[in-house]
Amino acid sequence: MGSPPPGTLYVVGTPIGHLEDITLRALSVLGAVDLIAAEDTRTTGRMLARHGIATPRTSYHEHNETRRTPELLQRLKGGASIALVSNAGTPGISDPGYRLVAAAAEAGLRVVPIPGPSAAAAALSVSGLPTDAFLFLGFLSKKAGKRRSQIDALASDGRTVILYESPRRIRPLIAELRAVLGDRRAVLAREMTKVFEEFLRGRLSAIEAALADRDEIKGECTLILAGPEDPCLEPREELPQAIRRALAAGGGSLSELARELARRYGLPRQTVYAEAMRIKTEREPTTD
Ligand code: SAM
């Protein structure tokens, strides 16, 4: 990269563990800008040193971002190019960045993404849970009441949910999610891209059980939680049994039964209806 255009703010993704997870473009931008605004200048310094980059750095973190934003904005307006990085992953994603990006955009300056890793996308991409619609919530509130209402709101939300949590609070969080939302499918992604990378997959109860006998849970945790409408929640092979149970229980019409089971199994209503009809005929053979 030659000299970056003046007055440009680059929002640069950096590794979430493995130091090689940085793009060629990120390295070239970090080497070419006038200043790097880093959440922790020492952490970023180690990463830059590994790539032989000696660009000046300044701190930009949650405790000084209100004060620093106008200062950095002035530098940008004066023609400086600045790269914003966080300790890991993508700035602004449960990390500082939003204020500076908003101020720069508001001032009509160029704000350019240099895409890179994010724990949210990494965990979701290998979760095997539906990715067509998802809800990123990051860290839920530490306040019990607020957290409970955040979890309550998920009960009727069909999307896959992405949560960040500290290793100390991950066990109680999983227990709380199970108590409120039931035994949903989930994937706990721990220490992704690092030496002790681990993925625990299954129902929340199975993940709880897998963690139960550990003295301590270490490392960074991202939890992917299936929505209630996740077809994986009800395996296809269990459909005939569910139809038999529903028929035995009686109640609504066959089309109501098909509509309800189609929703729970993520299948076309006609498919479920045809199967229900077949099973019903088996149960009540016509006598000639
Ligand atoms: N900006 C970052 C991103 O784009 O992913 C997230 C920063 S947030 C302060 C840090 C949280 O992200 C951790 O507490 C953990 O929940 C999650 N996280 C970061 N790195 C991770 C990793 N290697 N494996 C699993 N989760 C990770």
PDB file of C-alpha atoms and ligand atoms in Angstrom:
ATOM      1  CA  MET A   1       0.000   0.000   0.000  1.00  0.00           C
ATOM      2  CA  GLY A   2       1.293   3.514  -0.841  1.00  0.00           C
ATOM      3  CA  SER A   3       0.340   6.469   1.339  1.00  0.00           C
ATOM      4  CA  PRO A   4      -3.219   5.995   2.559  1.00  0.00           C
ATOM      5  CA  PRO A   5      -5.684   8.716   1.566  1.00  0.00           C
ATOM      6  CA  PRO A   6      -5.600  11.491   4.185  1.00  0.00           C
ATOM      7  CA  GLY A   7      -8.292  11.678   6.818  1.00  0.00           C
ATOM      8  CA  THR A   8      -9.228   8.017   6.571  1.00  0.00           C
ATOM      9  CA  LEU A   9     -10.215   5.823   9.494  1.00  0.00           C
ATOM     10  CA  TYR A  10      -9.548   2.120   8.923  1.00  0.00           C
ATOM     11  CA  VAL A  11     -11.368  -0.369  11.154  1.00  0.00           C
ATOM     12  CA  VAL A  12      -9.048  -3.349  11.143  1.00  0.00           C
ATOM     13  CA  GLY A  13      -9.814  -6.932  12.177  1.00  0.00           C
ATOM     14  CA  THR A  14      -6.991  -8.704  14.022  1.00  0.00           C
ATOM     15  CA  PRO A  15      -6.555 -12.323  15.256  1.00  0.00           C
ATOM     16  CA  ILE A  16      -8.750 -13.840  17.989  1.00  0.00           C
ATOM     17  CA  GLY A  17      -5.934 -16.194  18.961  1.00  0.00           C
ATOM     18  CA  HIS A  18      -3.783 -17.549  16.176  1.00  0.00           C
ATOM     19  CA  LEU A  19      -1.425 -14.769  15.162  1.00  0.00           C
ATOM     20  CA  GLU A  20      -1.437 -15.814  11.514  1.00  0.00           C
ATOM     21  CA  ASP A  21      -5.147 -14.992  11.246  1.00  0.00           C
ATOM     22  CA  ILE A  22      -4.519 -11.523   9.890  1.00  0.00           C
ATOM     23  CA  THR A  23      -5.063 -10.493   6.311  1.00  0.00           C
ATOM     24  CA  LEU A  24      -2.341  -9.208   3.983  1.00  0.00           C
ATOM     25  CA  ARG A  25      -4.361  -6.033   3.562  1.00  0.00           C
ATOM     26  CA  ALA A  26      -4.609  -5.527   7.347  1.00  0.00           C
ATOM     27  CA  LEU A  27      -0.824  -5.786   7.625  1.00  0.00           C
ATOM     28  CA  SER A  28      -0.312  -3.382   4.785  1.00  0.00           C
ATOM     29  CA  VAL A  29      -2.743  -0.825   6.239  1.00  0.00           C
ATOM     30  CA  LEU A  30      -1.248  -1.138   9.742  1.00  0.00           C
ATOM     31  CA  GLY A  31       2.191  -0.529   8.279  1.00  0.00           C
ATOM     32  CA  ALA A  32       1.125   2.482   6.194  1.00  0.00           C
ATOM     33  CA  VAL A  33      -1.147   4.579   8.457  1.00  0.00           C
ATOM     34  CA  ASP A  34       0.096   7.520  10.537  1.00  0.00           C
ATOM     35  CA  LEU A  35      -1.292   6.175  13.784  1.00  0.00           C
ATOM     36  CA  ILE A  36      -2.797   3.005  15.239  1.00  0.00           C
ATOM     37  CA  ALA A  37      -5.492   3.517  17.893  1.00  0.00           C
ATOM     38  CA  ALA A  38      -5.354   0.309  19.937  1.00  0.00           C
ATOM     39  CA  GLU A  39      -7.430  -0.986  22.841  1.00  0.00           C
ATOM     40  CA  ASP A  40      -4.219  -2.128  24.517  1.00  0.00           C
ATOM     41  CA  THR A  41      -1.054  -0.754  22.974  1.00  0.00           C
ATOM     42  CA  ARG A  42       1.103  -3.526  24.465  1.00  0.00           C
ATOM     43  CA  THR A  43      -1.075  -6.405  23.185  1.00  0.00           C
ATOM     44  CA  THR A  44      -1.212  -4.834  19.723  1.00  0.00           C
ATOM     45  CA  GLY A  45       2.504  -4.017  19.968  1.00  0.00           C
ATOM     46  CA  ARG A  46       3.353  -7.719  20.341  1.00  0.00           C
ATOM     47  CA  MET A  47       1.248  -8.605  17.315  1.00  0.00           C
ATOM     48  CA  LEU A  48       2.799  -5.793  15.236  1.00  0.00           C
ATOM     49  CA  ALA A  49       6.340  -6.698  16.306  1.00  0.00           C
ATOM     50  CA  ARG A  50       5.797 -10.197  14.984  1.00  0.00           C
ATOM     51  CA  HIS A  51       5.046  -8.685  11.582  1.00  0.00           C
ATOM     52  CA  GLY A  52       7.833  -6.085  11.741  1.00  0.00           C
ATOM     53  CA  ILE A  53       5.451  -3.104  11.939  1.00  0.00           C
ATOM     54  CA  ALA A  54       6.594  -0.055  13.909  1.00  0.00           C
ATOM     55  CA  THR A  55       3.719   2.406  13.330  1.00  0.00           C
ATOM     56  CA  PRO A  56       3.138   4.763  16.305  1.00  0.00           C
ATOM     57  CA  ARG A  57       0.327   3.690  18.618  1.00  0.00           C
ATOM     58  CA  THR A  58      -2.057   5.397  20.968  1.00  0.00           C
ATOM     59  CA  SER A  59      -4.595   3.891  23.356  1.00  0.00           C
ATOM     60  CA  TYR A  60      -8.323   3.843  22.684  1.00  0.00           C
ATOM     61  CA  HIS A  61     -10.284   1.782  25.194  1.00  0.00           C
ATOM     62  CA  GLU A  62     -13.596   1.790  27.055  1.00  0.00           C
ATOM     63  CA  HIS A  63     -12.266   4.052  29.818  1.00  0.00           C
ATOM     64  CA  ASN A  64     -10.881   6.795  27.576  1.00  0.00           C
ATOM     65  CA  GLU A  65     -12.921   6.547  24.397  1.00  0.00           C
ATOM     66  CA  THR A  66     -15.161   9.518  25.272  1.00  0.00           C
ATOM     67  CA  ARG A  67     -12.111  11.737  25.796  1.00  0.00           C
ATOM     68  CA  ARG A  68     -10.047  10.240  22.963  1.00  0.00           C
ATOM     69  CA  THR A  69     -12.738  10.386  20.261  1.00  0.00           C
ATOM     70  CA  PRO A  70     -12.564  14.185  19.699  1.00  0.00           C
ATOM     71  CA  GLU A  71      -8.751  14.071  19.797  1.00  0.00           C
ATOM     72  CA  LEU A  72      -8.582  11.353  17.134  1.00  0.00           C
ATOM     73  CA  LEU A  73     -11.252  13.124  15.113  1.00  0.00           C
ATOM     74  CA  GLN A  74      -9.082  16.251  15.089  1.00  0.00           C
ATOM     75  CA  ARG A  75      -6.125  14.208  13.835  1.00  0.00           C
ATOM     76  CA  LEU A  76      -8.277  12.736  11.067  1.00  0.00           C
ATOM     77  CA  LYS A  77      -9.613  16.156  10.091  1.00  0.00           C
ATOM     78  CA  GLY A  78      -6.014  17.374   9.995  1.00  0.00           C
ATOM     79  CA  GLY A  79      -5.275  14.763   7.330  1.00  0.00           C
ATOM     80  CA  ALA A  80      -3.921  11.861   9.396  1.00  0.00           C
ATOM     81  CA  SER A  81      -4.817   8.265   8.530  1.00  0.00           C
ATOM     82  CA  ILE A  82      -5.678   6.140  11.537  1.00  0.00           C
ATOM     83  CA  ALA A  83      -6.183   2.389  11.979  1.00  0.00           C
ATOM     84  CA  LEU A  84      -8.458   1.327  14.806  1.00  0.00           C
ATOM     85  CA  VAL A  85      -7.797  -2.114  16.319  1.00  0.00           C
ATOM     86  CA  SER A  86      -9.021  -3.943  19.393  1.00  0.00           C
ATOM     87  CA  ASN A  87      -7.297  -6.636  21.436  1.00  0.00           C
ATOM     88  CA  ALA A  88      -8.860  -9.369  19.357  1.00  0.00           C
ATOM     89  CA  GLY A  89     -11.205  -9.676  16.435  1.00  0.00           C
ATOM     90  CA  THR A  90     -13.226  -6.863  14.954  1.00  0.00           C
ATOM     91  CA  PRO A  91     -13.323  -3.443  16.652  1.00  0.00           C
ATOM     92  CA  GLY A  92     -16.801  -2.358  17.706  1.00  0.00           C
ATOM     93  CA  ILE A  93     -18.039  -5.936  18.164  1.00  0.00           C
ATOM     94  CA  SER A  94     -18.360  -6.025  21.987  1.00  0.00           C
ATOM     95  CA  ASP A  95     -15.284  -3.804  21.869  1.00  0.00           C
ATOM     96  CA  PRO A  96     -14.592  -0.053  21.701  1.00  0.00           C
ATOM     97  CA  GLY A  97     -14.935   1.549  18.286  1.00  0.00           C
ATOM     98  CA  TYR A  98     -18.533   2.612  17.870  1.00  0.00           C
ATOM     99  CA  ARG A  99     -18.036   6.189  19.119  1.00  0.00           C
ATOM    100  CA  LEU A 100     -15.069   6.952  16.909  1.00  0.00           C
ATOM    101  CA  VAL A 101     -16.655   5.369  13.837  1.00  0.00           C
ATOM    102  CA  ALA A 102     -19.897   7.296  14.429  1.00  0.00           C
ATOM    103  CA  ALA A 103     -18.032  10.590  14.932  1.00  0.00           C
ATOM    104  CA  ALA A 104     -15.872  10.096  11.817  1.00  0.00           C
ATOM    105  CA  ALA A 105     -18.837   9.139   9.651  1.00  0.00           C
ATOM    106  CA  GLU A 106     -20.826  12.076  11.018  1.00  0.00           C
ATOM    107  CA  ALA A 107     -17.946  14.407  10.126  1.00  0.00           C
ATOM    108  CA  GLY A 108     -18.039  13.119   6.544  1.00  0.00           C
ATOM    109  CA  LEU A 109     -14.676  11.361   6.801  1.00  0.00           C
ATOM    110  CA  ARG A 110     -13.902   8.098   5.033  1.00  0.00           C
ATOM    111  CA  VAL A 111     -14.378   5.051   7.254  1.00  0.00           C
ATOM    112  CA  VAL A 112     -13.026   1.878   5.660  1.00  0.00           C
ATOM    113  CA  PRO A 113     -13.434  -1.680   6.964  1.00  0.00           C
ATOM    114  CA  ILE A 114     -10.484  -4.048   6.759  1.00  0.00           C
ATOM    115  CA  PRO A 115     -12.389  -7.257   7.498  1.00  0.00           C
ATOM    116  CA  GLY A 116     -10.860  -9.949   9.637  1.00  0.00           C
ATOM    117  CA  PRO A 117     -11.781 -12.469  12.310  1.00  0.00           C
ATOM    118  CA  SER A 118     -14.567 -12.177  14.826  1.00  0.00           C
ATOM    119  CA  ALA A 119     -15.300 -14.820  17.462  1.00  0.00           C
ATOM    120  CA  ALA A 120     -19.016 -14.503  16.657  1.00  0.00           C
ATOM    121  CA  ALA A 121     -18.644 -15.399  12.972  1.00  0.00           C
ATOM    122  CA  ALA A 122     -16.003 -18.049  13.657  1.00  0.00           C
ATOM    123  CA  ALA A 123     -18.159 -19.888  16.221  1.00  0.00           C
ATOM    124  CA  LEU A 124     -21.362 -19.575  14.183  1.00  0.00           C
ATOM    125  CA  SER A 125     -19.629 -20.837  11.046  1.00  0.00           C
ATOM    126  CA  VAL A 126     -18.715 -24.182  12.648  1.00  0.00           C
ATOM    127  CA  SER A 127     -21.767 -24.510  14.910  1.00  0.00           C
ATOM    128  CA  GLY A 128     -23.846 -26.599  12.543  1.00  0.00           C
ATOM    129  CA  LEU A 129     -26.870 -24.619  13.762  1.00  0.00           C
ATOM    130  CA  PRO A 130     -28.996 -22.571  11.345  1.00  0.00           C
ATOM    131  CA  THR A 131     -27.085 -19.576  10.019  1.00  0.00           C
ATOM    132  CA  ASP A 132     -29.759 -18.049   7.791  1.00  0.00           C
ATOM    133  CA  ALA A 133     -30.937 -15.697  10.541  1.00  0.00           C
ATOM    134  CA  PHE A 134     -29.080 -15.081  13.754  1.00  0.00           C
ATOM    135  CA  LEU A 135     -29.038 -12.675  16.661  1.00  0.00           C
ATOM    136  CA  PHE A 136     -25.770 -11.414  18.109  1.00  0.00           C
ATOM    137  CA  LEU A 137     -26.189 -10.335  21.722  1.00  0.00           C
ATOM    138  CA  GLY A 138     -22.571 -10.403  22.875  1.00  0.00           C
ATOM    139  CA  PHE A 139     -22.368 -10.296  26.675  1.00  0.00           C
ATOM    140  CA  LEU A 140     -25.728 -10.467  28.450  1.00  0.00           C
ATOM    141  CA  SER A 141     -26.196  -8.105  31.372  1.00  0.00           C
ATOM    142  CA  LYS A 142     -24.471  -8.931  34.646  1.00  0.00           C
ATOM    143  CA  LYS A 143     -27.578  -7.679  36.468  1.00  0.00           C
ATOM    144  CA  ALA A 144     -29.841 -10.645  37.210  1.00  0.00           C
ATOM    145  CA  GLY A 145     -33.140  -8.879  36.442  1.00  0.00           C
ATOM    146  CA  LYS A 146     -32.016  -7.375  33.154  1.00  0.00           C
ATOM    147  CA  ARG A 147     -30.356 -10.623  32.099  1.00  0.00           C
ATOM    148  CA  ARG A 148     -33.547 -12.526  32.851  1.00  0.00           C
ATOM    149  CA  SER A 149     -35.584 -10.234  30.613  1.00  0.00           C
ATOM    150  CA  GLN A 150     -32.974 -10.565  27.859  1.00  0.00           C
ATOM    151  CA  ILE A 151     -33.299 -14.356  28.107  1.00  0.00           C
ATOM    152  CA  ASP A 152     -37.107 -14.249  28.339  1.00  0.00           C
ATOM    153  CA  ALA A 153     -37.163 -12.315  25.068  1.00  0.00           C
ATOM    154  CA  LEU A 154     -35.421 -15.231  23.339  1.00  0.00           C
ATOM    155  CA  ALA A 155     -38.266 -17.662  24.087  1.00  0.00           C
ATOM    156  CA  SER A 156     -40.264 -16.594  21.034  1.00  0.00           C
ATOM    157  CA  ASP A 157     -37.341 -15.625  18.795  1.00  0.00           C
ATOM    158  CA  GLY A 158     -36.647 -18.247  16.160  1.00  0.00           C
ATOM    159  CA  ARG A 159     -33.123 -17.125  15.373  1.00  0.00           C
ATOM    160  CA  THR A 160     -29.844 -18.740  16.383  1.00  0.00           C
ATOM    161  CA  VAL A 161     -28.269 -16.654  19.162  1.00  0.00           C
ATOM    162  CA  ILE A 162     -24.595 -15.733  19.594  1.00  0.00           C
ATOM    163  CA  LEU A 163     -23.424 -14.973  23.122  1.00  0.00           C
ATOM    164  CA  TYR A 164     -20.075 -14.034  24.596  1.00  0.00           C
ATOM    165  CA  GLU A 165     -19.353 -14.910  28.211  1.00  0.00           C
ATOM    166  CA  SER A 166     -16.425 -15.043  30.586  1.00  0.00           C
ATOM    167  CA  PRO A 167     -15.158 -18.499  31.569  1.00  0.00           C
ATOM    168  CA  ARG A 168     -16.146 -17.775  35.182  1.00  0.00           C
ATOM    169  CA  ARG A 169     -19.794 -17.137  34.322  1.00  0.00           C
ATOM    170  CA  ILE A 170     -20.304 -19.624  31.498  1.00  0.00           C
ATOM    171  CA  ARG A 171     -21.613 -22.456  33.709  1.00  0.00           C
ATOM    172  CA  PRO A 172     -24.260 -20.357  35.497  1.00  0.00           C
ATOM    173  CA  LEU A 173     -25.264 -18.822  32.155  1.00  0.00           C
ATOM    174  CA  ILE A 174     -25.837 -22.237  30.570  1.00  0.00           C
ATOM    175  CA  ALA A 175     -27.863 -23.343  33.614  1.00  0.00           C
ATOM    176  CA  GLU A 176     -29.979 -20.185  33.453  1.00  0.00           C
ATOM    177  CA  LEU A 177     -30.594 -20.536  29.711  1.00  0.00           C
ATOM    178  CA  ARG A 178     -31.739 -24.125  30.227  1.00  0.00           C
ATOM    179  CA  ALA A 179     -34.004 -23.207  33.129  1.00  0.00           C
ATOM    180  CA  VAL A 180     -35.747 -20.455  31.145  1.00  0.00           C
ATOM    181  CA  LEU A 181     -35.660 -21.698  27.545  1.00  0.00           C
ATOM    182  CA  GLY A 182     -35.552 -25.465  27.925  1.00  0.00           C
ATOM    183  CA  ASP A 183     -32.940 -27.919  26.813  1.00  0.00           C
ATOM    184  CA  ARG A 184     -32.045 -26.333  23.489  1.00  0.00           C
ATOM    185  CA  ARG A 185     -29.203 -27.365  21.236  1.00  0.00           C
ATOM    186  CA  ALA A 186     -26.065 -25.303  21.584  1.00  0.00           C
ATOM    187  CA  VAL A 187     -22.362 -25.203  20.837  1.00  0.00           C
ATOM    188  CA  LEU A 188     -19.800 -23.896  23.277  1.00  0.00           C
ATOM    189  CA  ALA A 189     -16.733 -22.669  21.374  1.00  0.00           C
ATOM    190  CA  ARG A 190     -13.770 -22.257  23.687  1.00  0.00           C
ATOM    191  CA  GLU A 191     -10.322 -20.930  22.858  1.00  0.00           C
ATOM    192  CA  MET A 192     -10.943 -20.868  19.113  1.00  0.00           C
ATOM    193  CA  THR A 193      -7.820 -20.835  16.939  1.00  0.00           C
ATOM    194  CA  LYS A 194      -5.642 -21.420  20.022  1.00  0.00           C
ATOM    195  CA  VAL A 195      -3.789 -24.476  21.315  1.00  0.00           C
ATOM    196  CA  PHE A 196      -6.653 -25.685  23.539  1.00  0.00           C
ATOM    197  CA  GLU A 197      -9.431 -25.019  21.062  1.00  0.00           C
ATOM    198  CA  GLU A 198     -12.557 -26.971  21.991  1.00  0.00           C
ATOM    199  CA  PHE A 199     -16.135 -27.261  20.753  1.00  0.00           C
ATOM    200  CA  LEU A 200     -18.789 -28.813  22.991  1.00  0.00           C
ATOM    201  CA  ARG A 201     -21.913 -29.663  21.015  1.00  0.00           C
ATOM    202  CA  GLY A 202     -25.296 -30.981  22.069  1.00  0.00           C
ATOM    203  CA  ARG A 203     -28.175 -30.033  24.312  1.00  0.00           C
ATOM    204  CA  LEU A 204     -27.489 -27.463  27.026  1.00  0.00           C
ATOM    205  CA  SER A 205     -27.784 -30.310  29.569  1.00  0.00           C
ATOM    206  CA  ALA A 206     -25.028 -32.270  27.803  1.00  0.00           C
ATOM    207  CA  ILE A 207     -22.729 -29.228  27.723  1.00  0.00           C
ATOM    208  CA  GLU A 208     -23.452 -28.618  31.422  1.00  0.00           C
ATOM    209  CA  ALA A 209     -22.620 -32.246  32.166  1.00  0.00           C
ATOM    210  CA  ALA A 210     -19.379 -32.045  30.174  1.00  0.00           C
ATOM    211  CA  LEU A 211     -18.309 -28.979  32.170  1.00  0.00           C
ATOM    212  CA  ALA A 212     -19.521 -30.240  35.555  1.00  0.00           C
ATOM    213  CA  ASP A 213     -16.445 -32.213  36.535  1.00  0.00           C
ATOM    214  CA  ARG A 214     -13.931 -29.511  35.620  1.00  0.00           C
ATOM    215  CA  ASP A 215     -12.336 -27.674  38.536  1.00  0.00           C
ATOM    216  CA  GLU A 216     -12.138 -24.509  36.528  1.00  0.00           C
ATOM    217  CA  ILE A 217     -13.062 -23.402  33.039  1.00  0.00           C
ATOM    218  CA  LYS A 218     -10.318 -21.494  31.329  1.00  0.00           C
ATOM    219  CA  GLY A 219     -10.102 -19.438  28.198  1.00  0.00           C
ATOM    220  CA  GLU A 220     -12.496 -17.450  26.081  1.00  0.00           C
ATOM    221  CA  CYS A 221     -15.997 -18.728  25.476  1.00  0.00           C
ATOM    222  CA  THR A 222     -18.569 -18.084  22.776  1.00  0.00           C
ATOM    223  CA  LEU A 223     -21.932 -19.825  23.045  1.00  0.00           C
ATOM    224  CA  ILE A 224     -24.131 -20.485  20.028  1.00  0.00           C
ATOM    225  CA  LEU A 225     -27.693 -21.266  21.033  1.00  0.00           C
ATOM    226  CA  ALA A 226     -30.267 -22.769  18.688  1.00  0.00           C
ATOM    227  CA  GLY A 227     -33.584 -20.988  18.335  1.00  0.00           C
ATOM    228  CA  PRO A 228     -36.776 -22.783  19.374  1.00  0.00           C
ATOM    229  CA  GLU A 229     -37.756 -23.305  15.751  1.00  0.00           C
ATOM    230  CA  ASP A 230     -34.477 -25.016  14.946  1.00  0.00           C
ATOM    231  CA  PRO A 231     -35.413 -28.091  12.943  1.00  0.00           C
ATOM    232  CA  CYS A 232     -32.457 -29.825  14.611  1.00  0.00           C
ATOM    233  CA  LEU A 233     -34.347 -29.564  17.876  1.00  0.00           C
ATOM    234  CA  GLU A 234     -36.681 -32.309  16.720  1.00  0.00           C
ATOM    235  CA  PRO A 235     -34.835 -34.915  14.668  1.00  0.00           C
ATOM    236  CA  ARG A 236     -36.702 -35.979  11.515  1.00  0.00           C
ATOM    237  CA  GLU A 237     -36.615 -39.651  12.476  1.00  0.00           C
ATOM    238  CA  GLU A 238     -38.709 -38.903  15.567  1.00  0.00           C
ATOM    239  CA  LEU A 239     -41.575 -37.521  13.467  1.00  0.00           C
ATOM    240  CA  PRO A 240     -43.613 -40.768  13.096  1.00  0.00           C
ATOM    241  CA  GLN A 241     -43.527 -41.266  16.859  1.00  0.00           C
ATOM    242  CA  ALA A 242     -44.656 -37.661  17.426  1.00  0.00           C
ATOM    243  CA  ILE A 243     -47.513 -38.167  14.961  1.00  0.00           C
ATOM    244  CA  ARG A 244     -48.630 -41.341  16.766  1.00  0.00           C
ATOM    245  CA  ARG A 245     -48.556 -39.501  20.097  1.00  0.00           C
ATOM    246  CA  ALA A 246     -50.551 -36.607  18.696  1.00  0.00           C
ATOM    247  CA  LEU A 247     -53.130 -38.950  17.121  1.00  0.00           C
ATOM    248  CA  ALA A 248     -53.473 -40.897  20.372  1.00  0.00           C
ATOM    249  CA  ALA A 249     -53.998 -37.664  22.284  1.00  0.00           C
ATOM    250  CA  GLY A 250     -56.784 -36.684  19.862  1.00  0.00           C
ATOM    251  CA  GLY A 251     -57.860 -33.071  19.834  1.00  0.00           C
ATOM    252  CA  GLY A 252     -57.475 -31.044  16.658  1.00  0.00           C
ATOM    253  CA  SER A 253     -57.909 -31.974  13.025  1.00  0.00           C
ATOM    254  CA  LEU A 254     -55.264 -33.708  10.929  1.00  0.00           C
ATOM    255  CA  SER A 255     -54.341 -30.461   9.198  1.00  0.00           C
ATOM    256  CA  GLU A 256     -53.870 -28.669  12.521  1.00  0.00           C
ATOM    257  CA  LEU A 257     -51.669 -31.514  13.683  1.00  0.00           C
ATOM    258  CA  ALA A 258     -49.655 -31.319  10.445  1.00  0.00           C
ATOM    259  CA  ARG A 259     -49.239 -27.540  10.742  1.00  0.00           C
ATOM    260  CA  GLU A 260     -47.960 -27.753  14.318  1.00  0.00           C
ATOM    261  CA  LEU A 261     -45.548 -30.644  13.688  1.00  0.00           C
ATOM    262  CA  ALA A 262     -44.308 -29.080  10.436  1.00  0.00           C
ATOM    263  CA  ARG A 263     -43.323 -25.992  12.430  1.00  0.00           C
ATOM    264  CA  ARG A 264     -41.528 -28.022  15.103  1.00  0.00           C
ATOM    265  CA  TYR A 265     -39.686 -30.247  12.634  1.00  0.00           C
ATOM    266  CA  GLY A 266     -38.988 -27.586  10.000  1.00  0.00           C
ATOM    267  CA  LEU A 267     -40.713 -29.653   7.309  1.00  0.00           C
ATOM    268  CA  PRO A 268     -43.260 -28.800   4.610  1.00  0.00           C
ATOM    269  CA  ARG A 269     -46.803 -29.112   5.952  1.00  0.00           C
ATOM    270  CA  GLN A 270     -47.834 -31.380   3.052  1.00  0.00           C
ATOM    271  CA  THR A 271     -45.027 -33.836   3.905  1.00  0.00           C
ATOM    272  CA  VAL A 272     -46.149 -34.087   7.518  1.00  0.00           C
ATOM    273  CA  TYR A 273     -49.803 -34.276   6.482  1.00  0.00           C
ATOM    274  CA  ALA A 274     -49.086 -37.171   4.079  1.00  0.00           C
ATOM    275  CA  GLU A 275     -47.173 -39.035   6.765  1.00  0.00           C
ATOM    276  CA  ALA A 276     -49.877 -38.382   9.362  1.00  0.00           C
ATOM    277  CA  MET A 277     -52.510 -39.640   6.935  1.00  0.00           C
ATOM    278  CA  ARG A 278     -50.499 -42.819   6.305  1.00  0.00           C
ATOM    279  CA  ILE A 279     -50.082 -43.479  10.028  1.00  0.00           C
ATOM    280  CA  LYS A 280     -53.726 -42.723  10.742  1.00  0.00           C
ATOM    281  CA  THR A 281     -54.815 -45.207   8.069  1.00  0.00           C
ATOM    282  CA  GLU A 282     -52.469 -47.831   9.537  1.00  0.00           C
ATOM    283  CA  ARG A 283     -53.989 -47.295  12.980  1.00  0.00           C
ATOM    284  CA  GLU A 284     -57.565 -47.375  11.736  1.00  0.00           C
ATOM    285  CA  PRO A 285     -57.610 -49.878   8.853  1.00  0.00           C
ATOM    286  CA  THR A 286     -60.762 -49.704   6.809  1.00  0.00           C
ATOM    287  CA  THR A 287     -62.854 -52.874   6.972  1.00  0.00           C
ATOM    288  CA  ASP A 288     -64.600 -53.926   3.767  1.00  0.00           C
TER     289      ASP A 288
HETATM  290  N1  SAM B   1     -14.176  -7.920  19.063  1.00  0.00           N
HETATM  291  C1  SAM B   1     -14.110  -9.317  19.390  1.00  0.00           C
HETATM  292  C2  SAM B   1     -14.650 -10.123  18.203  1.00  0.00           C
HETATM  293  O1  SAM B   1     -14.813  -9.566  17.128  1.00  0.00           O
HETATM  294  O2  SAM B   1     -14.876 -11.320  18.354  1.00  0.00           O
HETATM  295  C3  SAM B   1     -14.842  -9.660  20.671  1.00  0.00           C
HETATM  296  C4  SAM B   1     -14.285  -8.939  21.865  1.00  0.00           C
HETATM  297  S1  SAM B   1     -15.079  -9.346  23.368  1.00  0.00           S
HETATM  298  C5  SAM B   1     -14.407  -8.172  24.457  1.00  0.00           C
HETATM  299  C6  SAM B   1     -14.218 -10.787  23.884  1.00  0.00           C
HETATM  300  C7  SAM B   1     -15.115 -12.018  23.919  1.00  0.00           C
HETATM  301  O3  SAM B   1     -15.162 -12.606  22.618  1.00  0.00           O
HETATM  302  C8  SAM B   1     -14.587 -13.120  24.823  1.00  0.00           C
HETATM  303  O4  SAM B   1     -14.956 -12.920  26.170  1.00  0.00           O
HETATM  304  C9  SAM B   1     -15.253 -14.332  24.240  1.00  0.00           C
HETATM  305  O5  SAM B   1     -16.592 -14.397  24.651  1.00  0.00           O
HETATM  306  C10 SAM B   1     -15.185 -14.007  22.736  1.00  0.00           C
HETATM  307  N2  SAM B   1     -13.937 -14.545  22.161  1.00  0.00           N
HETATM  308  C11 SAM B   1     -12.861 -13.818  21.774  1.00  0.00           C
HETATM  309  N3  SAM B   1     -11.886 -14.644  21.315  1.00  0.00           N
HETATM  310  C12 SAM B   1     -12.365 -15.901  21.425  1.00  0.00           C
HETATM  311  C13 SAM B   1     -11.817 -17.181  21.136  1.00  0.00           C
HETATM  312  N4  SAM B   1     -10.606 -17.304  20.645  1.00  0.00           N
HETATM  313  N5  SAM B   1     -12.597 -18.271  21.353  1.00  0.00           N
HETATM  314  C14 SAM B   1     -13.846 -18.150  21.858  1.00  0.00           C
HETATM  315  N6  SAM B   1     -14.410 -16.974  22.144  1.00  0.00           N
HETATM  316  C15 SAM B   1     -13.678 -15.850  21.944  1.00  0.00           C
END
